PDB file of C-alpha atoms in Angstrom:
ATOM      1  CA  GLY A   4     -24.805 -44.548   5.602  1.00 52.00           C
ATOM      2  CA  MET A   5     -25.344 -40.813   5.397  1.00 49.00           C
ATOM      3  CA  GLN A   6     -23.544 -38.884   2.659  1.00 50.00           C
ATOM      4  CA  ARG A   7     -22.303 -35.379   3.186  1.00 48.00           C
ATOM      5  CA  ALA A   8     -21.894 -32.906   0.364  1.00 50.00           C
ATOM      6  CA  GLY A   9     -18.596 -31.214   1.127  1.00 49.00           C
ATOM      7  CA  GLY A  10     -19.215 -31.231   4.890  1.00 46.00           C
ATOM      8  CA  MET A  11     -22.058 -28.720   4.651  1.00 44.00           C
ATOM      9  CA  ILE A  12     -24.960 -30.714   6.164  1.00 47.00           C
ATOM     10  CA  GLY A  13     -27.475 -28.306   7.645  1.00 44.00           C
ATOM     11  CA  MET A  14     -25.900 -25.204   6.119  1.00 41.00           C
ATOM     12  CA  GLN A  15     -28.622 -24.876   3.472  1.00 45.00           C
ATOM     13  CA  THR A  16     -31.185 -24.171   6.216  1.00 45.00           C
ATOM     14  CA  MET A  17     -29.134 -21.324   7.691  1.00 42.00           C
ATOM     15  CA  ASN A  18     -30.398 -17.802   7.161  1.00 42.00           C
ATOM     16  CA  PRO A  19     -28.234 -16.243   4.398  1.00 42.00           C
ATOM     17  CA  GLY A  20     -27.799 -13.134   6.547  1.00 44.00           C
ATOM     18  CA  MET A  21     -26.056 -15.241   9.194  1.00 37.00           C
ATOM     19  CA  MET A  22     -23.302 -16.563   6.915  1.00 38.00           C
ATOM     20  CA  GLY A  23     -19.930 -15.755   8.432  1.00 38.00           C
ATOM     21  CA  MET A  24     -21.265 -15.144  11.944  1.00 34.00           C
ATOM     22  CA  GLY A  25     -19.335 -17.157  14.499  1.00 36.00           C
ATOM     23  CA  MET A  26     -17.012 -18.453  11.813  1.00 33.00           C
ATOM     24  CA  GLY A  27     -13.855 -16.611  12.719  1.00 34.00           C
ATOM     25  CA  MET A  28     -14.799 -13.307  11.132  1.00 32.00           C
ATOM     26  CA  GLY A  29     -13.955 -10.089  12.962  1.00 35.00           C
ATOM     27  CA  GLY A  30     -13.808  -9.427  16.675  1.00 37.00           C
ATOM     28  CA  GLY A  31     -10.386 -10.934  17.187  1.00 37.00           C
ATOM     29  CA  LYS A  32      -7.008  -9.451  18.007  1.00 37.00           C
ATOM     30  CA  GLY A  33      -5.979  -7.087  15.247  1.00 37.00           C
ATOM     31  CA  CYS A  34      -9.285  -7.260  13.359  1.00 37.00           C
ATOM     32  CA  GLY A  35     -11.886  -4.622  12.686  1.00 40.00           C
ATOM     33  CA  GLY A  36     -11.816  -0.933  11.968  1.00 42.00           C
ATOM     34  CA  LYS A  37     -10.171   2.044  13.548  1.00 45.00           C
ATOM     35  CA  GLY A  38     -10.563   3.679  16.933  1.00 43.00           C
ATOM     36  CA  LYS A  39     -11.730   7.278  17.378  1.00 49.00           C
ATOM     37  CA  GLY A  40      -8.928   9.495  16.112  1.00 54.00           C
ATOM     38  CA  GLY A  41      -5.243   9.239  16.929  1.00 67.00           C
ATOM     39  CA  SER A  42      -3.225   6.121  16.224  1.00 82.00           C
ATOM     40  CA  ASP A  43      -4.081   2.572  17.175  1.00 90.00           C
ATOM     41  CA  TRP A  44      -1.335   1.129  19.388  1.00 92.00           C
ATOM     42  CA  VAL A  45       0.305  -2.167  20.333  1.00 95.00           C
ATOM     43  CA  CYS A  46       0.734  -2.959  24.026  1.00 95.00           C
ATOM     44  CA  GLN A  47       4.439  -3.138  24.932  1.00 94.00           C
ATOM     45  CA  GLN A  48       3.755  -5.755  27.624  1.00 95.00           C
ATOM     46  CA  CYS A  49       1.510  -8.319  25.880  1.00 96.00           C
ATOM     47  CA  GLY A  50       1.532  -7.365  22.169  1.00 95.00           C
ATOM     48  CA  ASN A  51      -2.238  -6.824  21.944  1.00 96.00           C
ATOM     49  CA  ASN A  52      -3.507  -4.384  19.283  1.00 96.00           C
ATOM     50  CA  ASN A  53      -5.611  -1.618  20.859  1.00 94.00           C
ATOM     51  CA  PHE A  54      -7.798   1.073  19.329  1.00 93.00           C
ATOM     52  CA  ALA A  55      -6.571   4.665  19.597  1.00 90.00           C
ATOM     53  CA  ASP A  56      -9.303   5.618  22.089  1.00 91.00           C
ATOM     54  CA  ARG A  57      -8.091   3.146  24.759  1.00 93.00           C
ATOM     55  CA  ALA A  58      -5.965   4.484  27.614  1.00 92.00           C
ATOM     56  CA  PHE A  59      -5.212   0.982  28.900  1.00 94.00           C
ATOM     57  CA  CYS A  60      -4.679  -2.365  27.153  1.00 96.00           C
ATOM     58  CA  ASN A  61      -7.974  -4.206  26.782  1.00 94.00           C
ATOM     59  CA  MET A  62      -6.503  -7.644  27.497  1.00 93.00           C
ATOM     60  CA  ARG A  63      -7.996  -8.614  30.870  1.00 89.00           C
ATOM     61  CA  LYS A  64      -4.782 -10.212  32.110  1.00 94.00           C
ATOM     62  CA  CYS A  65      -2.695  -7.180  31.118  1.00 95.00           C
ATOM     63  CA  SER A  66      -4.421  -3.750  31.449  1.00 92.00           C
ATOM     64  CA  ALA A  67      -1.081  -1.938  30.957  1.00 94.00           C
ATOM     65  CA  ALA A  68      -1.198   1.836  30.493  1.00 93.00           C
ATOM     66  CA  ARG A  69      -0.754   3.191  26.993  1.00 92.00           C
ATOM     67  CA  PRO A  70       2.764   4.613  26.640  1.00 89.00           C
ATOM     68  CA  MET A  71       2.928   8.388  26.209  1.00 85.00           C
ATOM     69  CA  GLY A  72       6.369   9.303  24.964  1.00 88.00           C
ATOM     70  CA  GLU A  73       7.859  12.685  24.292  1.00 91.00           C
ATOM     71  CA  TRP A  74       6.815  14.101  20.934  1.00 91.00           C
ATOM     72  CA  THR A  75       7.901  16.554  18.281  1.00 94.00           C
ATOM     73  CA  CYS A  76       5.386  19.092  17.008  1.00 95.00           C
ATOM     74  CA  ALA A  77       4.647  18.559  13.310  1.00 94.00           C
ATOM     75  CA  GLN A  78       3.919  22.266  12.807  1.00 95.00           C
ATOM     76  CA  CYS A  79       6.936  23.954  14.412  1.00 96.00           C
ATOM     77  CA  GLY A  80       9.379  21.129  15.234  1.00 96.00           C
ATOM     78  CA  ASN A  81       9.433  21.843  18.980  1.00 96.00           C
ATOM     79  CA  HIS A  82      10.254  18.902  21.283  1.00 96.00           C
ATOM     80  CA  ASN A  83       7.510  18.401  23.927  1.00 94.00           C
ATOM     81  CA  PHE A  84       7.363  16.329  27.118  1.00 92.00           C
ATOM     82  CA  SER A  85       5.063  13.300  27.205  1.00 88.00           C
ATOM     83  CA  ASP A  86       2.393  14.888  29.413  1.00 85.00           C
ATOM     84  CA  ARG A  87       1.819  17.885  27.094  1.00 90.00           C
ATOM     85  CA  MET A  88      -1.308  17.758  24.935  1.00 89.00           C
ATOM     86  CA  THR A  89      -0.453  20.950  23.046  1.00 92.00           C
ATOM     87  CA  CYS A  90       2.868  22.278  21.842  1.00 95.00           C
ATOM     88  CA  ASN A  91       4.460  24.470  24.497  1.00 94.00           C
ATOM     89  CA  MET A  92       5.732  27.043  21.977  1.00 95.00           C
ATOM     90  CA  ARG A  93       3.596  30.130  22.670  1.00 93.00           C
ATOM     91  CA  LYS A  94       3.227  31.031  19.004  1.00 95.00           C
ATOM     92  CA  CYS A  95       2.262  27.457  18.015  1.00 96.00           C
ATOM     93  CA  GLN A  96       0.038  25.656  20.582  1.00 94.00           C
ATOM     94  CA  ALA A  97      -0.708  22.831  18.059  1.00 95.00           C
ATOM     95  CA  THR A  98      -2.631  19.850  19.439  1.00 92.00           C
ATOM     96  CA  ARG A  99      -0.788  16.561  19.911  1.00 90.00           C
ATOM     97  CA  PRO A 100      -1.808  14.380  16.921  1.00 88.00           C
ATOM     98  CA  ASP A 101      -0.925  10.854  18.095  1.00 86.00           C
ATOM     99  CA  ILE A 102      -3.119  10.431  21.202  1.00 86.00           C
ATOM    100  CA  PRO A 103      -6.755  11.547  21.552  1.00 87.00           C
ATOM    101  CA  MET A 104      -7.221  14.281  24.180  1.00 84.00           C
ATOM    102  CA  GLN A 105      -9.571  12.253  26.435  1.00 87.00           C
ATOM    103  CA  VAL A 106      -7.121   9.301  26.476  1.00 88.00           C
ATOM    104  CA  ALA A 107      -4.192  11.506  27.503  1.00 83.00           C
ATOM    105  CA  GLN A 108      -6.292  13.198  30.187  1.00 85.00           C
ATOM    106  CA  GLU A 109      -7.288   9.799  31.627  1.00 88.00           C
ATOM    107  CA  LEU A 110      -3.661   8.621  31.655  1.00 87.00           C
ATOM    108  CA  ILE A 111      -2.416  11.837  33.277  1.00 83.00           C
ATOM    109  CA  ALA A 112      -5.201  11.711  35.902  1.00 86.00           C
ATOM    110  CA  LYS A 113      -4.064   8.173  36.857  1.00 85.00           C
ATOM    111  CA  GLY A 114      -0.412   9.197  37.065  1.00 83.00           C
ATOM    112  CA  CYS A 115       0.656   7.529  33.816  1.00 80.00           C
ATOM    113  CA  GLY A 116       1.460  10.675  31.794  1.00 68.00           C
ATOM    114  CA  LYS A 117       5.147  11.041  32.527  1.00 63.00           C
ATOM    115  CA  GLY A 118       7.299   8.846  30.296  1.00 52.00           C
TER     116      GLY A 118
END
């Protein structure tokens, strides 16, 4: 019969640059790098890990809105409502650090800004 060397028949003909492709590397839930600014987040409904630049969960069966809770300004300590993108203290006006501006604007435009 045919002998196999460690179950790797045919692997020696594979292009070395293709090693790892399609073999469970990257692309899955919780894998990969970071989103564009802000904090990556976990969907409260399905548990999927989402990049910071997503306004809605990227699981097709879920699509839940990213939660926008009330927040405390890191610069002055003021408590701000969830739909504020900058601190409402007139002397401060610091930008909200946890959610990218375009994500918050998309959520607010779709009525998801109030916590």
